Amino acid sequence: MNQKHFLDLKIPLGIVLTIYGIILSIYGLLTPPELYLKSANLNVNLIFGLLMLSLGMIFLLLSFVKKKL
Amino acid sequence: MLKANFIDYLIITIYIAVTISVGYFLKKYMKTSEDFFLSGRSLPSWITSLAFISANLGALEIIGMIANSAKYGILTVHFYWIGAIPAMVFLGIFMMPFYYGSRVKSVPEYLKLRFNEATRALNAISFAIMTVLMSGISMYAMALIFEMMLGWSLTESILLSAGVVLIYIFWGGLSSSIYNEVIQFFLIWLGLLPVTFIGLKLTNGLSNLAQKLPDSFIHSWKTLNTASQNPMGIEWLGVVLGLGFVLSFGYWTTDFLVVQRALASENMRSARLTPIIAAFPKMFVPIIVVIPGLIAIAILPELNQNSAETFEYNKTLPLLIAHYVPNGILGLVITALLASFMSGMAGNVTAFNTVWTYDIYASYIKKNMPDSHYLKVGKYTTVIGILISIGTAYIVKFFPNLMDYMQLIFSFFNAPLFATFLLGMFWKKATPWGGFWGLLTGILTAATHYILYKSNILHYASEMAANFYQAWWAWLADFMVTIIVSLFTKKKNENELVGLVYGLHKENLFSEKVKLTKKPEFWGVTALILSIILNIIFW
């Protein structure tokens, strides 16, 4: 990347997705199944929480690896 | 109304905090007007292409396309697979060499170099007006949704979203807008996917969903032989010429809102790759807009109770959210909507900024001022632009179908413009005044057609069909008049046109010696093949 530019976007992206992932996963674990009656009994908080957590970690890892090189 | 809880509000708050921090972080880098308006031409293509797609994935796109697919079914995919994809590939392969190669700062500036000052003025002024209108429409659409879902008042949600966009663009200009658009891109996808996911679970998958729908709602081409067979009331010729050729090419190849993102690229190859890489995620946007619309037809109680005529289609997405999305993900979905509203609005604001500052202010009002003056003007234009948008938001309250209105504005200004660019870039005999009169005639043709249609002199089966044909006639008028006037007026000297017209460039703009997998042409063709396959699958 051109050194003039400014911000490694993977960091804010990684941070926001990781935070969302953690919040949603925990909330998904703590909420009773009744909450998911409307969503076809799928605990979407846990499912999408874990998905976002892993995506966020991948972004953070990528920016970390790049810095080491 | 929905009951958002503290988790939902926490998620929304985090989003706003991140958005503003990005702007704050970039503040110290904005030293010249080129940093502010063009990100210093330094961004890699994966960033510019996600911003390219995100700036287009605004409020209207999402709400409007979901509404369209609940109303017209799978025909909505034509906006993507026959509309957007070919136009984006064409922009990357054939047009970007001239946009990026000529080092212009804006689309109107290209028109000035290629044609004349008058053509630029016409385009710059009409674009500035259109952009502010669009921005206002987005804001109104957003406010409407938030009022319905969360009980925020129109004024509250306008002030919240407009305020945040104002802060981050004022600080970080186009860079801030582009970086945030990439973050918004991911949040829009991750926030809307749960709706599709839950919906498909409720309808037992795509093939079961298809069985619940009428035939004309699940085939994209089969019912286009005659206008009366399909819900859009249009035959294939109207789709191909009006939407596929004129409207889409007009929008994707000349709308500065999207082209600006590619101009911020670090080099020619990245600039050309920007719209082409963007074509890949664009191809799959129907997953988060068309499928939810189809799901709504099958399961939404409101859509079964009301007849199709009385249902307010713009409420499709909010109703889906209200029925099937639990707390937690609810915050994420609202964030996705907020993100899409902001990306669309920021796109409009940054494009308006640049055109106003470079093409109107610096060209006609105060010439030859130091760069720092224009940087300052750019920043304050952001404030004024947003204030005008807010005013517009209150005006558009009176227009019922937002999407049709958007198409209408496009076909007034963008459709004829594509003819001007086509001739300008690929026919060196097009003259300055040919360009001007062609463009003006095109705009007037669109306006005349609209008046004739509204006063019942021209008849079409649907509003959508009228828009498609209006775009086509405006394009044709521009194309013909540009050629005719060019035959009788004075040509530009050929050495003034170097780098602006096909066949007149110093170095070869089109082929660079790189590996096949790095060539824009390779990815462009791949995108086209994929979109043909998708058309066949959903034939």
Coordinates of C-alpha atoms in Angstrom, one line a residue:
Chain A
M1 CA 0.0 0.0 0.0
N2 CA 1.1 3.5 -0.7
Q3 CA 2.8 4.7 2.5
K4 CA 1.0 8.0 2.3
H5 CA -2.1 6.2 3.2
F6 CA -3.1 6.7 6.4
L7 CA -4.9 4.0 8.1
D8 CA -4.9 0.2 8.0
L9 CA -8.5 -0.4 7.5
K10 CA -8.3 -4.0 8.8
I11 CA -7.8 -2.7 12.3
P12 CA -11.1 -0.7 12.8
L13 CA -12.9 -3.4 10.8
G14 CA -11.4 -6.2 13.0
I15 CA -12.2 -4.3 16.2
V16 CA -15.8 -3.5 15.4
L17 CA -16.6 -7.1 14.2
T18 CA -14.8 -8.6 17.2
I19 CA -16.7 -6.5 19.6
Y20 CA -20.0 -7.2 17.9
G21 CA -19.2 -10.9 17.8
I22 CA -18.5 -11.0 21.6
I23 CA -21.6 -9.0 22.5
L24 CA -23.9 -11.1 20.3
S25 CA -22.4 -14.4 21.3
I26 CA -22.7 -13.7 25.0
Y27 CA -26.2 -12.3 24.6
G28 CA -27.1 -15.4 22.6
L29 CA -25.9 -17.7 25.4
L30 CA -27.7 -15.8 28.1
T31 CA -31.1 -15.3 26.4
P32 CA -33.9 -17.9 26.9
P33 CA -35.2 -19.9 23.9
E34 CA -38.5 -18.0 24.0
L35 CA -36.8 -15.0 22.4
Y36 CA -36.2 -17.1 19.3
L37 CA -39.8 -18.2 18.7
K38 CA -40.1 -15.5 16.1
S39 CA -36.9 -16.4 14.3
A40 CA -37.8 -20.0 13.5
N41 CA -36.2 -21.2 16.8
L42 CA -32.8 -20.2 15.5
N43 CA -30.5 -18.6 18.0
V44 CA -29.4 -16.0 15.5
N45 CA -27.5 -14.0 18.1
L46 CA -25.2 -16.9 18.8
I47 CA -24.9 -17.9 15.1
F48 CA -24.1 -14.5 13.8
G49 CA -22.1 -13.6 16.9
L50 CA -19.7 -16.4 16.3
L51 CA -19.6 -15.6 12.6
M52 CA -18.7 -12.0 13.3
L53 CA -16.2 -12.9 16.0
S54 CA -14.3 -15.2 13.6
L55 CA -14.4 -12.6 10.8
G56 CA -13.1 -9.9 13.1
M57 CA -10.3 -12.1 14.4
I58 CA -9.3 -12.9 10.8
F59 CA -9.0 -9.1 10.0
L60 CA -7.0 -8.5 13.2
L61 CA -4.7 -11.4 12.5
L62 CA -4.1 -10.3 8.9
S63 CA -3.1 -6.8 10.0
F64 CA -0.9 -8.2 12.7
V65 CA 0.9 -10.6 10.3
K66 CA 1.5 -7.8 7.9
K67 CA 3.1 -5.7 10.5
K68 CA 5.5 -8.5 11.5
L69 CA 6.7 -9.0 8.0
Chain B
M1 CA -43.5 -0.8 16.8
L2 CA -40.4 -2.6 17.8
K3 CA -39.0 -2.9 21.3
A4 CA -35.3 -2.3 20.9
N5 CA -33.5 -3.0 24.2
F6 CA -30.2 -2.0 25.6
I7 CA -28.2 -4.5 23.6
D8 CA -29.6 -3.1 20.4
Y9 CA -28.8 0.4 21.4
L10 CA -25.3 -0.7 22.5
I11 CA -24.6 -2.1 19.0
I12 CA -25.9 1.1 17.4
T13 CA -23.8 3.3 19.7
I14 CA -20.7 1.3 19.0
Y15 CA -21.2 1.8 15.3
I16 CA -21.6 5.5 15.6
A17 CA -18.5 5.7 17.8
V18 CA -16.4 3.8 15.3
T19 CA -17.6 5.9 12.4
I20 CA -16.8 9.1 14.1
S21 CA -13.4 7.9 15.3
V22 CA -12.4 7.1 11.7
G23 CA -13.1 10.6 10.7
Y24 CA -11.3 12.0 13.7
F25 CA -8.2 9.8 13.0
L26 CA -8.0 11.1 9.4
K27 CA -8.4 14.7 10.4
K28 CA -4.7 15.4 10.7
Y29 CA -3.9 14.1 7.2
M30 CA -6.2 16.5 5.3
K31 CA -3.6 19.0 4.3
T32 CA -4.3 19.7 0.6
S33 CA -7.5 19.9 -1.4
E34 CA -6.4 16.8 -3.2
D35 CA -6.2 14.9 0.1
F36 CA -9.7 16.0 0.9
F37 CA -11.4 15.5 -2.5
L38 CA -9.4 12.6 -3.9
S39 CA -7.8 10.9 -1.0
G40 CA -4.5 11.9 -2.4
R41 CA -5.0 9.3 -5.2
S42 CA -3.4 6.6 -3.1
L43 CA -5.9 3.8 -2.2
P44 CA -5.6 0.1 -3.2
S45 CA -8.3 -1.3 -5.4
W46 CA -9.9 -3.6 -2.8
I47 CA -10.7 -0.5 -0.7
T48 CA -12.0 1.6 -3.6
S49 CA -14.1 -1.2 -5.0
L50 CA -15.8 -1.9 -1.8
A51 CA -16.4 1.8 -1.3
F52 CA -17.7 1.9 -4.9
I53 CA -20.3 -0.7 -4.2
S54 CA -21.1 0.7 -0.8
A55 CA -21.7 4.2 -2.0
N56 CA -24.4 2.8 -4.2
L57 CA -25.8 0.4 -1.6
G58 CA -27.7 3.3 0.1
A59 CA -31.0 3.4 1.8
L60 CA -33.0 3.6 -1.4
E61 CA -31.2 0.7 -3.0
I62 CA -32.0 -1.6 -0.1
I63 CA -35.5 -0.5 0.9
G64 CA -36.4 0.2 -2.7
M65 CA -35.1 -3.1 -4.2
I66 CA -36.8 -5.2 -1.5
A67 CA -40.0 -3.3 -2.2
N68 CA -39.5 -3.9 -5.9
S69 CA -39.0 -7.6 -5.5
A70 CA -42.0 -7.9 -3.2
K71 CA -44.0 -6.1 -6.0
Y72 CA -42.4 -7.5 -9.2
G73 CA -40.7 -10.7 -8.0
I74 CA -37.5 -11.9 -9.3
L75 CA -37.6 -9.5 -12.3
T76 CA -35.8 -7.2 -9.9
V77 CA -32.5 -9.1 -10.6
H78 CA -32.4 -7.3 -13.9
F79 CA -31.2 -4.3 -12.1
Y80 CA -28.1 -6.3 -11.2
W81 CA -27.3 -9.0 -13.8
I82 CA -28.3 -7.2 -17.0
G83 CA -28.2 -3.7 -15.5
A84 CA -25.2 -3.1 -13.3
I85 CA -22.7 -5.8 -14.2
P86 CA -22.1 -5.1 -17.9
A87 CA -22.0 -1.4 -17.2
M88 CA -19.5 -1.7 -14.4
V89 CA -17.2 -3.9 -16.6
F90 CA -17.5 -1.5 -19.5
L91 CA -16.5 1.4 -17.2
G92 CA -13.4 -0.5 -15.9
I93 CA -12.2 -1.8 -19.3
F94 CA -13.0 1.0 -21.7
M95 CA -13.7 4.2 -19.9
M96 CA -11.5 4.3 -16.8
P97 CA -8.3 4.8 -18.9
F98 CA -9.7 8.2 -20.0
Y99 CA -11.1 9.2 -16.6
Y100 CA -8.0 8.3 -14.6
G101 CA -5.5 8.8 -17.4
S102 CA -6.5 12.4 -18.0
R103 CA -6.0 13.2 -14.2
V104 CA -9.3 15.0 -14.0
K105 CA -10.8 15.6 -10.6
S106 CA -14.4 15.1 -11.6
V107 CA -16.7 14.0 -14.3
P108 CA -17.7 17.5 -15.3
E109 CA -14.0 18.4 -15.6
Y110 CA -13.6 15.7 -18.2
L111 CA -16.5 17.2 -20.1
K112 CA -14.7 20.6 -20.1
L113 CA -11.5 19.1 -21.5
R114 CA -13.2 17.0 -24.1
F115 CA -15.9 19.4 -25.1
N116 CA -16.2 22.9 -23.7
E117 CA -17.0 25.1 -20.7
A118 CA -20.7 25.1 -21.5
T119 CA -21.0 21.4 -21.4
R120 CA -19.2 21.2 -18.1
A121 CA -21.5 23.9 -16.6
L122 CA -24.6 22.1 -17.8
N123 CA -23.4 18.8 -16.3
A124 CA -21.9 20.3 -13.1
I125 CA -25.1 22.2 -12.2
S126 CA -27.5 19.4 -13.1
F127 CA -25.3 16.9 -11.2
A128 CA -25.1 19.2 -8.1
I129 CA -28.9 19.5 -8.1
M130 CA -29.5 15.8 -8.6
T131 CA -27.0 14.8 -5.9
V132 CA -28.6 17.0 -3.3
L133 CA -32.0 15.7 -4.2
M134 CA -30.8 12.1 -3.9
S135 CA -29.3 12.8 -0.6
G136 CA -32.5 14.3 0.7
I137 CA -34.5 11.3 -0.6
S138 CA -32.2 8.9 1.2
M139 CA -32.6 10.8 4.4
Y140 CA -36.3 10.9 4.2
A141 CA -36.4 7.1 3.5
M142 CA -34.3 6.5 6.5
A143 CA -36.3 8.7 8.7
L144 CA -39.5 7.0 7.6
I145 CA -38.1 3.6 8.5
F146 CA -36.8 4.7 11.9
E147 CA -40.1 6.4 12.7
M148 CA -42.0 3.3 12.0
M149 CA -39.6 0.8 13.7
L150 CA -38.4 2.7 16.7
G151 CA -40.7 5.6 17.1
W152 CA -37.9 8.2 16.4
S153 CA -39.4 11.4 15.0
L154 CA -38.5 12.4 11.5
T155 CA -36.5 15.3 12.8
E156 CA -34.6 13.2 15.4
S157 CA -33.4 10.6 12.9
I158 CA -32.5 13.1 10.3
L159 CA -30.4 15.0 12.8
L160 CA -28.7 11.9 14.1
S161 CA -27.7 10.4 10.7
A162 CA -27.0 13.7 9.0
G163 CA -25.0 14.9 12.0
V164 CA -22.7 11.9 12.1
V165 CA -22.1 12.1 8.3
L166 CA -21.4 15.8 8.6
I167 CA -18.8 15.2 11.3
Y168 CA -16.8 12.5 9.6
I169 CA -16.7 14.1 6.2
F170 CA -15.9 17.5 7.6
W171 CA -12.9 16.0 9.3
G172 CA -11.7 13.4 6.8
G173 CA -13.2 14.2 3.4
L174 CA -13.3 11.5 0.8
S175 CA -10.9 9.3 2.7
S176 CA -13.2 9.3 5.6
S177 CA -16.2 8.6 3.4
I178 CA -14.4 5.7 1.6
Y179 CA -13.0 4.1 4.8
N180 CA -16.3 4.2 6.4
E181 CA -18.0 2.9 3.3
V182 CA -15.8 -0.3 3.5
I183 CA -16.8 -0.8 7.1
Q184 CA -20.4 -0.1 6.1
F185 CA -20.2 -2.6 3.4
F186 CA -19.4 -5.4 5.8
L187 CA -22.0 -4.2 8.3
I188 CA -24.7 -4.0 5.6
W189 CA -24.1 -7.6 4.6
L190 CA -23.8 -9.0 8.1
G191 CA -26.8 -7.1 9.3
L192 CA -29.1 -8.1 6.4
L193 CA -28.0 -11.7 6.0
P194 CA -29.9 -12.8 9.2
V195 CA -33.2 -11.6 7.6
T196 CA -32.5 -13.8 4.6
F197 CA -31.3 -16.6 6.8
I198 CA -34.3 -16.6 9.1
G199 CA -36.7 -16.2 6.2
L200 CA -35.3 -19.1 4.3
K201 CA -35.6 -21.3 7.4
L202 CA -39.2 -20.3 7.8
T203 CA -40.0 -21.1 4.1
N204 CA -37.9 -24.3 4.1
G205 CA -35.3 -23.2 1.6
L206 CA -35.3 -21.5 -1.8
S207 CA -36.9 -24.3 -3.8
N208 CA -39.9 -24.6 -1.4
L209 CA -40.2 -20.8 -1.4
A210 CA -40.3 -20.8 -5.2
Q211 CA -43.2 -23.3 -5.2
K212 CA -45.3 -20.9 -3.1
L213 CA -45.0 -18.1 -5.6
P214 CA -46.6 -17.5 -9.0
D215 CA -44.6 -18.4 -12.0
S216 CA -44.1 -14.8 -13.2
F217 CA -42.4 -14.0 -9.9
I218 CA -39.7 -16.7 -10.1
H219 CA -38.5 -16.5 -13.7
S220 CA -36.4 -13.5 -14.8
W221 CA -36.8 -13.8 -18.6
K222 CA -39.4 -16.4 -19.3
T223 CA -42.3 -14.0 -18.9
L224 CA -40.8 -11.1 -20.7
N225 CA -42.1 -11.9 -24.2
T226 CA -45.2 -9.8 -23.8
A227 CA -45.8 -7.0 -21.3
S228 CA -49.1 -8.4 -20.0
Q229 CA -47.5 -11.7 -18.8
N230 CA -45.3 -10.2 -16.1
P231 CA -45.9 -8.0 -13.1
M232 CA -43.6 -5.2 -14.3
G233 CA -45.7 -4.7 -17.4
I234 CA -42.7 -4.6 -19.7
E235 CA -41.3 -6.8 -22.5
W236 CA -37.7 -7.8 -22.9
L237 CA -36.8 -5.0 -25.3
G238 CA -37.6 -2.4 -22.8
V239 CA -35.5 -4.2 -20.2
V240 CA -32.5 -4.6 -22.4
L241 CA -32.6 -1.1 -24.0
G242 CA -34.0 1.0 -21.2
L243 CA -32.6 -0.6 -18.1
G244 CA -29.7 -2.8 -19.3
F245 CA -28.3 -0.4 -21.8
V246 CA -29.2 3.2 -21.1
L247 CA -30.2 3.6 -17.5
S248 CA -27.5 1.3 -16.1
F249 CA -24.7 2.5 -18.4
G250 CA -25.8 6.1 -17.7
Y251 CA -25.6 5.6 -14.0
W252 CA -22.6 3.4 -13.5
T253 CA -20.3 5.0 -16.1
T254 CA -21.0 8.7 -15.7
D255 CA -22.3 9.2 -12.2
F256 CA -19.6 11.0 -10.3
L257 CA -20.8 9.5 -7.0
V258 CA -19.3 6.1 -8.1
V259 CA -16.6 7.2 -10.5
Q260 CA -15.1 9.4 -7.8
R261 CA -14.2 6.2 -5.8
A262 CA -12.2 4.9 -8.6
L263 CA -10.4 8.2 -9.1
A264 CA -9.0 7.9 -5.6
S265 CA -7.1 4.7 -6.7
E266 CA -3.3 4.5 -6.4
N267 CA -2.6 3.7 -10.1
M268 CA -4.3 3.1 -13.4
R269 CA -4.6 -0.6 -12.9
S270 CA -6.3 -0.2 -9.6
A271 CA -8.6 2.4 -11.0
R272 CA -9.7 0.1 -13.8
L273 CA -10.0 -2.8 -11.4
T274 CA -12.2 -0.8 -9.0
P275 CA -15.6 -1.2 -10.8
I276 CA -14.7 -4.7 -12.0
I277 CA -13.9 -6.1 -8.6
A278 CA -17.0 -4.3 -7.3
A279 CA -19.1 -6.2 -9.9
F280 CA -18.5 -9.5 -7.9
P281 CA -20.2 -8.4 -4.6
K282 CA -22.8 -6.5 -6.7
M283 CA -23.8 -9.7 -8.4
F284 CA -24.7 -11.2 -5.1
V285 CA -26.6 -8.3 -3.6
P286 CA -29.9 -10.0 -4.7
I287 CA -29.2 -12.4 -1.8
I288 CA -30.0 -9.6 0.7
V289 CA -32.6 -7.7 -1.3
V290 CA -34.4 -9.9 -3.8
I291 CA -34.7 -13.0 -1.6
P292 CA -36.2 -11.1 1.4
G293 CA -38.7 -9.6 -1.0
L294 CA -39.8 -13.0 -2.2
I295 CA -39.9 -14.3 1.3
A296 CA -42.2 -11.4 2.2
I297 CA -44.7 -12.4 -0.5
A298 CA -44.8 -15.9 1.0
I299 CA -45.0 -15.3 4.7
L300 CA -45.7 -11.7 5.5
P301 CA -49.2 -11.6 7.0
E302 CA -49.8 -7.9 6.0
L303 CA -49.1 -8.8 2.4
N304 CA -51.7 -11.6 2.4
Q305 CA -54.4 -9.6 4.1
N306 CA -54.1 -6.4 2.0
S307 CA -54.5 -6.6 -1.7
A308 CA -51.4 -6.0 -3.7
E309 CA -52.6 -2.6 -4.7
T310 CA -53.1 -1.2 -1.2
F311 CA -49.9 -2.6 0.4
E312 CA -47.2 -0.1 0.9
Y313 CA -44.2 -1.9 -0.5
N314 CA -41.6 0.3 1.1
K315 CA -42.7 -1.2 4.4
T316 CA -41.7 -4.7 3.3
L317 CA -38.3 -4.8 5.0
P318 CA -39.4 -3.0 8.2
L319 CA -42.3 -5.5 8.5
L320 CA -40.0 -8.5 8.0
I321 CA -37.8 -7.1 10.7
A322 CA -40.7 -6.5 13.1
H323 CA -42.0 -10.1 12.7
Y324 CA -38.9 -12.2 12.6
V325 CA -35.9 -10.5 14.0
P326 CA -35.2 -10.9 17.8
N327 CA -33.4 -8.4 20.0
G328 CA -29.6 -8.5 19.6
I329 CA -29.6 -9.1 15.9
L330 CA -32.2 -6.4 15.8
G331 CA -29.5 -3.9 16.8
L332 CA -27.3 -5.3 14.0
V333 CA -30.0 -4.9 11.4
I334 CA -30.8 -1.4 12.4
T335 CA -27.0 -0.7 12.3
A336 CA -26.9 -2.2 8.8
L337 CA -29.7 0.2 7.7
L338 CA -28.0 3.1 9.4
A339 CA -24.8 2.2 7.7
S340 CA -26.4 2.0 4.3
F341 CA -28.1 5.3 4.8
M342 CA -24.8 6.9 5.8
S343 CA -22.8 5.4 3.0
G344 CA -25.3 6.6 0.4
M345 CA -25.5 10.0 1.9
A346 CA -21.8 10.4 2.4
G347 CA -21.3 9.3 -1.3
N348 CA -23.6 12.1 -2.4
V349 CA -22.1 14.7 -0.1
T350 CA -18.5 14.0 -1.1
A351 CA -19.4 14.0 -4.8
F352 CA -21.4 17.2 -4.4
N353 CA -18.5 18.8 -2.5
T354 CA -16.0 18.1 -5.3
V355 CA -18.2 19.2 -8.1
W356 CA -19.3 22.4 -6.3
T357 CA -15.8 23.3 -5.2
Y358 CA -13.9 22.5 -8.4
D359 CA -16.4 22.8 -11.2
I360 CA -18.6 25.6 -10.0
Y361 CA -16.9 27.6 -7.3
A362 CA -13.3 27.4 -8.6
S363 CA -14.3 27.7 -12.2
Y364 CA -16.9 30.5 -12.1
I365 CA -17.0 32.2 -8.7
K366 CA -13.4 32.5 -7.4
K367 CA -10.6 31.4 -9.7
N368 CA -6.9 31.1 -9.0
M369 CA -7.1 31.1 -5.2
P370 CA -4.5 29.2 -3.1
D371 CA -5.2 25.5 -2.5
S372 CA -5.9 26.1 1.2
H373 CA -8.8 28.3 0.3
Y374 CA -10.4 25.5 -1.8
L375 CA -9.8 23.1 1.0
K376 CA -11.8 25.4 3.4
V377 CA -14.5 25.9 0.8
G378 CA -14.8 22.1 0.5
K379 CA -15.3 21.7 4.2
Y380 CA -18.0 24.4 4.4
T381 CA -19.7 23.0 1.3
T382 CA -20.2 19.8 3.3
V383 CA -22.1 21.7 5.9
I384 CA -24.2 23.6 3.3
G385 CA -24.8 20.5 1.2
I386 CA -26.1 18.6 4.2
L387 CA -28.4 21.5 5.2
I388 CA -29.9 21.6 1.7
S389 CA -30.4 17.8 1.8
I390 CA -32.3 18.1 5.0
G391 CA -34.6 20.6 3.4
T392 CA -35.1 18.3 0.5
A393 CA -36.0 15.4 2.8
Y394 CA -39.0 17.3 4.0
I395 CA -40.0 18.1 0.4
V396 CA -39.9 14.5 -0.9
K397 CA -42.4 13.5 1.7
F398 CA -44.9 14.1 -1.0
F399 CA -43.6 11.5 -3.5
P400 CA -45.1 8.0 -3.0
N401 CA -42.9 5.5 -4.6
L402 CA -39.3 6.4 -3.8
M403 CA -37.7 4.0 -6.2
D404 CA -39.6 5.2 -9.2
Y405 CA -38.8 8.7 -8.3
M406 CA -35.1 7.9 -8.3
Q407 CA -35.3 6.2 -11.6
L408 CA -37.1 9.3 -12.9
I409 CA -34.3 11.6 -11.8
F410 CA -31.7 9.3 -13.3
S411 CA -33.4 9.3 -16.7
F412 CA -33.6 13.1 -16.8
F413 CA -29.9 13.6 -16.3
N414 CA -27.9 10.4 -16.5
A415 CA -29.4 8.6 -19.5
P416 CA -28.6 11.2 -22.1
L417 CA -25.2 11.8 -20.5
F418 CA -24.1 8.3 -21.4
A419 CA -24.5 9.1 -25.1
T420 CA -22.3 12.2 -24.7
F421 CA -19.6 10.2 -23.1
L422 CA -19.8 7.4 -25.6
L423 CA -19.3 9.7 -28.5
G424 CA -16.8 11.9 -26.6
M425 CA -14.6 9.0 -25.7
F426 CA -14.8 6.9 -28.8
W427 CA -15.5 9.3 -31.7
K428 CA -12.8 12.0 -32.1
K429 CA -15.0 14.0 -34.5
A430 CA -17.5 14.9 -31.9
T431 CA -17.2 18.6 -31.5
P432 CA -17.5 20.8 -28.4
W433 CA -20.9 22.3 -29.4
G434 CA -22.1 18.9 -30.6
G435 CA -21.5 17.7 -27.0
F436 CA -23.4 20.6 -25.5
W437 CA -26.5 20.6 -27.7
G438 CA -26.7 16.8 -27.6
L439 CA -26.7 16.8 -23.8
L440 CA -29.2 19.6 -23.6
T441 CA -31.5 18.0 -26.1
G442 CA -31.3 14.7 -24.2
I443 CA -32.3 16.3 -20.9
L444 CA -35.2 18.1 -22.6
T445 CA -36.3 15.0 -24.4
A446 CA -36.5 13.2 -21.0
A447 CA -38.5 16.0 -19.5
T448 CA -40.8 16.2 -22.5
H449 CA -41.4 12.5 -22.5
Y450 CA -42.3 12.7 -18.8
I451 CA -44.8 15.5 -19.3
L452 CA -46.4 13.6 -22.2
Y453 CA -46.6 10.5 -20.1
K454 CA -48.1 12.3 -17.1
S455 CA -50.7 14.1 -19.2
N456 CA -51.8 10.7 -20.6
I457 CA -50.7 11.4 -24.2
L458 CA -48.2 8.5 -24.0
H459 CA -49.3 5.2 -22.5
Y460 CA -47.3 2.5 -20.8
A461 CA -48.3 -0.6 -18.8
S462 CA -46.5 0.6 -15.7
E463 CA -44.5 3.5 -14.3
M464 CA -41.4 1.3 -14.5
A465 CA -41.9 0.7 -18.3
A466 CA -42.4 4.4 -18.8
N467 CA -39.1 5.2 -17.1
F468 CA -37.2 2.6 -19.1
Y469 CA -38.5 4.0 -22.4
Q470 CA -37.9 7.5 -21.3
A471 CA -34.3 6.8 -20.7
W472 CA -34.0 5.1 -24.1
W473 CA -35.5 8.1 -26.0
A474 CA -33.4 10.6 -24.1
W475 CA -30.3 8.7 -24.9
L476 CA -31.2 8.4 -28.6
A477 CA -32.0 12.1 -28.9
D478 CA -28.6 13.0 -27.3
F479 CA -26.8 10.6 -29.5
M480 CA -28.4 11.8 -32.8
V481 CA -28.1 15.5 -32.0
T482 CA -24.5 15.2 -30.9
I483 CA -23.6 13.6 -34.3
I484 CA -25.6 16.0 -36.4
V485 CA -24.3 19.2 -34.7
S486 CA -20.8 17.8 -34.8
L487 CA -21.0 17.5 -38.6
F488 CA -21.6 21.3 -38.8
T489 CA -19.5 22.8 -36.1
K490 CA -15.8 23.3 -35.5
K491 CA -13.7 20.4 -34.3
K492 CA -11.2 20.5 -31.5
N493 CA -7.5 20.4 -32.4
E494 CA -6.3 16.8 -32.2
N495 CA -3.5 17.5 -29.8
E496 CA -5.9 19.0 -27.3
L497 CA -7.7 15.6 -27.2
V498 CA -4.7 13.4 -26.4
G499 CA -5.5 11.1 -23.5
L500 CA -9.2 11.9 -23.7
V501 CA -10.3 10.0 -26.8
Y502 CA -9.9 6.5 -28.0
G503 CA -7.1 6.2 -30.5
L504 CA -5.3 9.4 -29.3
H505 CA -3.0 8.6 -26.5
K506 CA 0.7 8.8 -25.9
E507 CA 1.3 5.5 -24.1
N508 CA -1.0 2.5 -24.5
L509 CA -3.6 3.0 -21.8
F510 CA -5.2 -0.4 -22.3
S511 CA -2.6 -3.1 -22.1
E512 CA 0.0 -3.4 -19.4
K513 CA 2.5 -6.2 -19.2
V514 CA 1.3 -8.1 -16.1
K515 CA 0.2 -11.6 -15.3
L516 CA -3.2 -12.6 -16.7
T517 CA -4.7 -12.7 -13.2
K518 CA -3.8 -9.1 -12.6
K519 CA -5.5 -7.8 -15.8
P520 CA -8.7 -5.9 -15.5
E521 CA -9.9 -7.6 -18.8
F522 CA -9.5 -11.0 -17.3
W523 CA -11.7 -10.2 -14.3
G524 CA -14.1 -8.2 -16.4
V525 CA -14.8 -11.2 -18.6
T526 CA -15.1 -13.5 -15.6
A527 CA -17.7 -11.2 -14.1
L528 CA -19.7 -11.2 -17.4
I529 CA -19.6 -15.0 -17.6
L530 CA -20.7 -15.4 -14.0
S531 CA -23.6 -13.0 -14.6
I532 CA -24.7 -14.9 -17.7
I533 CA -24.7 -18.1 -15.7
L534 CA -26.8 -16.5 -13.0
N535 CA -29.3 -15.3 -15.7
I536 CA -29.6 -18.8 -17.1
I537 CA -30.1 -20.4 -13.7
F538 CA -32.9 -18.1 -12.8
W539 CA -34.3 -17.9 -16.4

